[in-house]
PDB file of C-alpha atoms in Angstrom:
ATOM      1  CA  UNK A 149     -19.580   0.182 -70.450  1.00 70.00           C
ATOM      2  CA  UNK A 150     -23.277  -0.297 -71.057  1.00 69.00           C
ATOM      3  CA  UNK A 151     -24.199   0.952 -67.599  1.00 72.00           C
ATOM      4  CA  UNK A 152     -22.090   4.075 -68.035  1.00 72.00           C
ATOM      5  CA  UNK A 153     -23.700   4.973 -71.364  1.00 75.00           C
ATOM      6  CA  UNK A 154     -20.816   3.911 -73.577  1.00 82.00           C
ATOM      7  CA  UNK A 155     -23.233   2.020 -75.805  1.00 87.00           C
ATOM      8  CA  UNK A 156     -21.155   1.914 -78.995  1.00 89.00           C
ATOM      9  CA  UNK A 157     -18.130   0.550 -77.136  1.00 91.00           C
ATOM     10  CA  UNK A 158     -20.260  -2.007 -75.322  1.00 90.00           C
ATOM     11  CA  UNK A 159     -21.897  -3.078 -78.572  1.00 92.00           C
ATOM     12  CA  UNK A 160     -18.505  -3.607 -80.227  1.00 93.00           C
ATOM     13  CA  UNK A 161     -17.348  -5.688 -77.266  1.00 92.00           C
ATOM     14  CA  UNK A 162     -20.486  -7.866 -77.262  1.00 93.00           C
ATOM     15  CA  UNK A 163     -20.174  -8.362 -81.016  1.00 95.00           C
ATOM     16  CA  UNK A 164     -16.614  -9.672 -80.512  1.00 96.00           C
ATOM     17  CA  UNK A 165     -17.769 -11.973 -77.728  1.00 94.00           C
ATOM     18  CA  UNK A 166     -20.663 -13.321 -79.801  1.00 96.00           C
ATOM     19  CA  UNK A 167     -18.439 -13.763 -82.864  1.00 95.00           C
ATOM     20  CA  UNK A 168     -16.146 -15.926 -80.748  1.00 96.00           C
ATOM     21  CA  UNK A 169     -19.011 -17.793 -79.036  1.00 95.00           C
ATOM     22  CA  UNK A 170     -22.618 -17.143 -80.154  1.00 94.00           C
ATOM     23  CA  UNK A 171     -23.913 -18.947 -77.074  1.00 94.00           C
ATOM     24  CA  UNK A 172     -22.797 -16.527 -74.354  1.00 96.00           C
ATOM     25  CA  UNK A 173     -26.137 -15.841 -72.671  1.00 97.00           C
ATOM     26  CA  UNK A 174     -25.121 -12.661 -70.858  1.00 96.00           C
ATOM     27  CA  UNK A 175     -23.668 -11.205 -74.055  1.00 96.00           C
ATOM     28  CA  UNK A 176     -26.865 -12.066 -75.958  1.00 97.00           C
ATOM     29  CA  UNK A 177     -28.973 -10.438 -73.267  1.00 97.00           C
ATOM     30  CA  UNK A 178     -26.808  -7.332 -73.093  1.00 95.00           C
ATOM     31  CA  UNK A 179     -26.706  -7.016 -76.881  1.00 96.00           C
ATOM     32  CA  UNK A 180     -30.499  -7.183 -76.747  1.00 97.00           C
ATOM     33  CA  UNK A 181     -30.525  -4.366 -74.203  1.00 95.00           C
ATOM     34  CA  UNK A 182     -28.409  -2.247 -76.530  1.00 95.00           C
ATOM     35  CA  UNK A 183     -30.771  -2.973 -79.399  1.00 95.00           C
ATOM     36  CA  UNK A 184     -33.732  -2.117 -77.175  1.00 95.00           C
ATOM     37  CA  UNK A 185     -32.147   1.256 -76.417  1.00 92.00           C
ATOM     38  CA  UNK A 186     -31.627   1.779 -80.154  1.00 94.00           C
ATOM     39  CA  UNK A 187     -35.274   0.810 -80.813  1.00 96.00           C
ATOM     40  CA  UNK A 188     -34.180  -2.171 -82.925  1.00 97.00           C
ATOM     41  CA  UNK A 189     -36.943  -4.249 -81.367  1.00 98.00           C
ATOM     42  CA  UNK A 190     -36.894  -7.244 -83.716  1.00 98.00           C
ATOM     43  CA  UNK A 191     -33.165  -7.776 -83.165  1.00 97.00           C
ATOM     44  CA  UNK A 192     -33.544  -7.256 -79.430  1.00 98.00           C
ATOM     45  CA  UNK A 193     -36.279  -9.918 -79.253  1.00 98.00           C
ATOM     46  CA  UNK A 194     -34.155 -12.351 -81.265  1.00 97.00           C
ATOM     47  CA  UNK A 195     -31.273 -11.984 -78.830  1.00 97.00           C
ATOM     48  CA  UNK A 196     -33.467 -12.259 -75.739  1.00 98.00           C
ATOM     49  CA  UNK A 197     -35.290 -15.305 -77.078  1.00 97.00           C
ATOM     50  CA  UNK A 198     -32.034 -17.016 -78.046  1.00 98.00           C
ATOM     51  CA  UNK A 199     -30.729 -16.342 -74.523  1.00 98.00           C
ATOM     52  CA  UNK A 200     -33.921 -17.878 -73.111  1.00 98.00           C
ATOM     53  CA  UNK A 201     -33.497 -21.001 -75.255  1.00 97.00           C
ATOM     54  CA  UNK A 202     -29.887 -21.376 -74.101  1.00 97.00           C
ATOM     55  CA  UNK A 203     -30.581 -20.738 -70.404  1.00 97.00           C
ATOM     56  CA  UNK A 204     -34.290 -20.953 -69.534  1.00 97.00           C
ATOM     57  CA  UNK A 205     -33.523 -20.328 -65.865  1.00 97.00           C
ATOM     58  CA  UNK A 206     -32.060 -16.844 -66.347  1.00 97.00           C
ATOM     59  CA  UNK A 207     -34.479 -14.054 -65.453  1.00 98.00           C
ATOM     60  CA  UNK A 208     -33.053 -11.081 -67.370  1.00 98.00           C
ATOM     61  CA  UNK A 209     -33.946 -12.163 -70.928  1.00 98.00           C
ATOM     62  CA  UNK A 210     -37.565 -12.913 -69.911  1.00 98.00           C
ATOM     63  CA  UNK A 211     -37.876  -9.517 -68.258  1.00 98.00           C
ATOM     64  CA  UNK A 212     -36.259  -7.700 -71.157  1.00 98.00           C
ATOM     65  CA  UNK A 213     -38.404  -9.342 -73.828  1.00 98.00           C
ATOM     66  CA  UNK A 214     -41.450  -8.412 -71.708  1.00 98.00           C
ATOM     67  CA  UNK A 215     -40.268  -4.807 -71.994  1.00 98.00           C
ATOM     68  CA  UNK A 216     -39.992  -5.036 -75.780  1.00 98.00           C
ATOM     69  CA  UNK A 217     -43.489  -6.467 -76.122  1.00 98.00           C
ATOM     70  CA  UNK A 218     -44.892  -3.763 -73.817  1.00 98.00           C
ATOM     71  CA  UNK A 219     -43.254  -1.043 -75.901  1.00 98.00           C
ATOM     72  CA  UNK A 220     -44.700  -2.597 -79.063  1.00 97.00           C
ATOM     73  CA  UNK A 221     -48.179  -2.655 -77.519  1.00 97.00           C
ATOM     74  CA  UNK A 222     -48.400  -6.444 -77.261  1.00 98.00           C
ATOM     75  CA  UNK A 223     -49.691  -6.562 -73.702  1.00 97.00           C
ATOM     76  CA  UNK A 224     -50.546 -10.270 -73.515  1.00 96.00           C
ATOM     77  CA  UNK A 225     -47.102 -11.356 -74.704  1.00 97.00           C
ATOM     78  CA  UNK A 226     -45.471  -8.848 -72.392  1.00 97.00           C
ATOM     79  CA  UNK A 227     -47.456 -10.100 -69.414  1.00 97.00           C
ATOM     80  CA  UNK A 228     -46.667 -13.741 -70.205  1.00 96.00           C
ATOM     81  CA  UNK A 229     -42.932 -13.061 -70.193  1.00 97.00           C
ATOM     82  CA  UNK A 230     -43.246 -10.841 -67.134  1.00 97.00           C
ATOM     83  CA  UNK A 231     -45.057 -13.619 -65.241  1.00 96.00           C
ATOM     84  CA  UNK A 232     -42.267 -16.032 -66.125  1.00 96.00           C
ATOM     85  CA  UNK A 233     -39.650 -13.520 -64.977  1.00 97.00           C
ATOM     86  CA  UNK A 234     -41.474 -13.067 -61.655  1.00 96.00           C
ATOM     87  CA  UNK A 235     -41.623 -16.853 -61.218  1.00 94.00           C
ATOM     88  CA  UNK A 236     -37.825 -16.940 -61.527  1.00 96.00           C
ATOM     89  CA  UNK A 237     -37.101 -13.939 -59.295  1.00 96.00           C
ATOM     90  CA  UNK A 238     -39.667 -12.102 -57.183  1.00 94.00           C
ATOM     91  CA  UNK A 239     -37.555  -8.909 -57.295  1.00 95.00           C
ATOM     92  CA  UNK A 240     -38.868  -8.451 -60.830  1.00 96.00           C
ATOM     93  CA  UNK A 241     -42.041  -7.012 -59.298  1.00 96.00           C
ATOM     94  CA  UNK A 242     -40.072  -4.044 -57.965  1.00 95.00           C
ATOM     95  CA  UNK A 243     -38.260  -3.550 -61.270  1.00 95.00           C
ATOM     96  CA  UNK A 244     -41.512  -3.662 -63.241  1.00 97.00           C
ATOM     97  CA  UNK A 245     -43.233  -1.006 -61.155  1.00 95.00           C
ATOM     98  CA  UNK A 246     -40.497   1.514 -61.977  1.00 96.00           C
ATOM     99  CA  UNK A 247     -39.381   0.556 -65.482  1.00 96.00           C
ATOM    100  CA  UNK A 248     -40.766   3.010 -68.046  1.00 96.00           C
ATOM    101  CA  UNK A 249     -40.379   0.373 -70.751  1.00 97.00           C
ATOM    102  CA  UNK A 250     -43.409  -1.308 -69.160  1.00 98.00           C
ATOM    103  CA  UNK A 251     -45.418   1.883 -68.837  1.00 96.00           C
ATOM    104  CA  UNK A 252     -47.870   0.775 -71.562  1.00 96.00           C
ATOM    105  CA  UNK A 253     -49.102  -2.051 -69.347  1.00 97.00           C
ATOM    106  CA  UNK A 254     -48.951  -0.450 -65.887  1.00 96.00           C
ATOM    107  CA  UNK A 255     -52.666   0.379 -65.843  1.00 96.00           C
ATOM    108  CA  UNK A 256     -53.828  -3.109 -66.824  1.00 96.00           C
ATOM    109  CA  UNK A 257     -55.483  -5.225 -64.128  1.00 95.00           C
ATOM    110  CA  UNK A 258     -53.335  -8.184 -65.255  1.00 95.00           C
ATOM    111  CA  UNK A 259     -50.161  -6.162 -64.640  1.00 96.00           C
ATOM    112  CA  UNK A 260     -51.355  -5.260 -61.171  1.00 95.00           C
ATOM    113  CA  UNK A 261     -52.098  -8.943 -60.591  1.00 94.00           C
ATOM    114  CA  UNK A 262     -48.558  -9.895 -61.590  1.00 94.00           C
ATOM    115  CA  UNK A 263     -47.182  -7.310 -59.174  1.00 93.00           C
ATOM    116  CA  UNK A 264     -49.384  -8.697 -56.374  1.00 91.00           C
ATOM    117  CA  UNK A 265     -48.316 -12.233 -57.215  1.00 86.00           C
ATOM    118  CA  UNK A 266     -51.752 -13.393 -58.295  1.00 84.00           C
ATOM    119  CA  UNK A 267     -52.136 -16.305 -60.730  1.00 78.00           C
ATOM    120  CA  UNK A 268     -53.063 -15.397 -64.326  1.00 74.00           C
ATOM    121  CA  UNK A 269     -56.753 -14.749 -64.841  1.00 66.00           C
ATOM    122  CA  UNK A 270     -57.520 -13.921 -61.206  1.00 58.00           C
ATOM    123  CA  UNK A 271     -57.718 -10.167 -61.748  1.00 52.00           C
ATOM    124  CA  UNK A 272     -61.209  -8.611 -61.851  1.00 49.00           C
TER     125      UNK A 272
END
């Protein structure tokens, strides 16, 4: 439903899932995505960070919280989460280059370093 733009229906479904089991990582992440789309950034971050605590090996919440921080203009936090996401799945580099949620950090040398796979602090 979320992918087809039926956001309200998806949100209602994820709320039911999370009411039944507040530890469903995918539901937390997807609820965060809905909140991100609605510009409810604080709630989105809470859901992404809870998902990270529950499953620190899952890439999506790290990537998504990086997007929130980029939108909010917190480049360092965004880059830290983005680096972690890349360390979990190298495909994140391709996502990041196209995702407009990260547009605020695209021009930063540190972002370009993440995309090239350079360690933090190695950019000029």
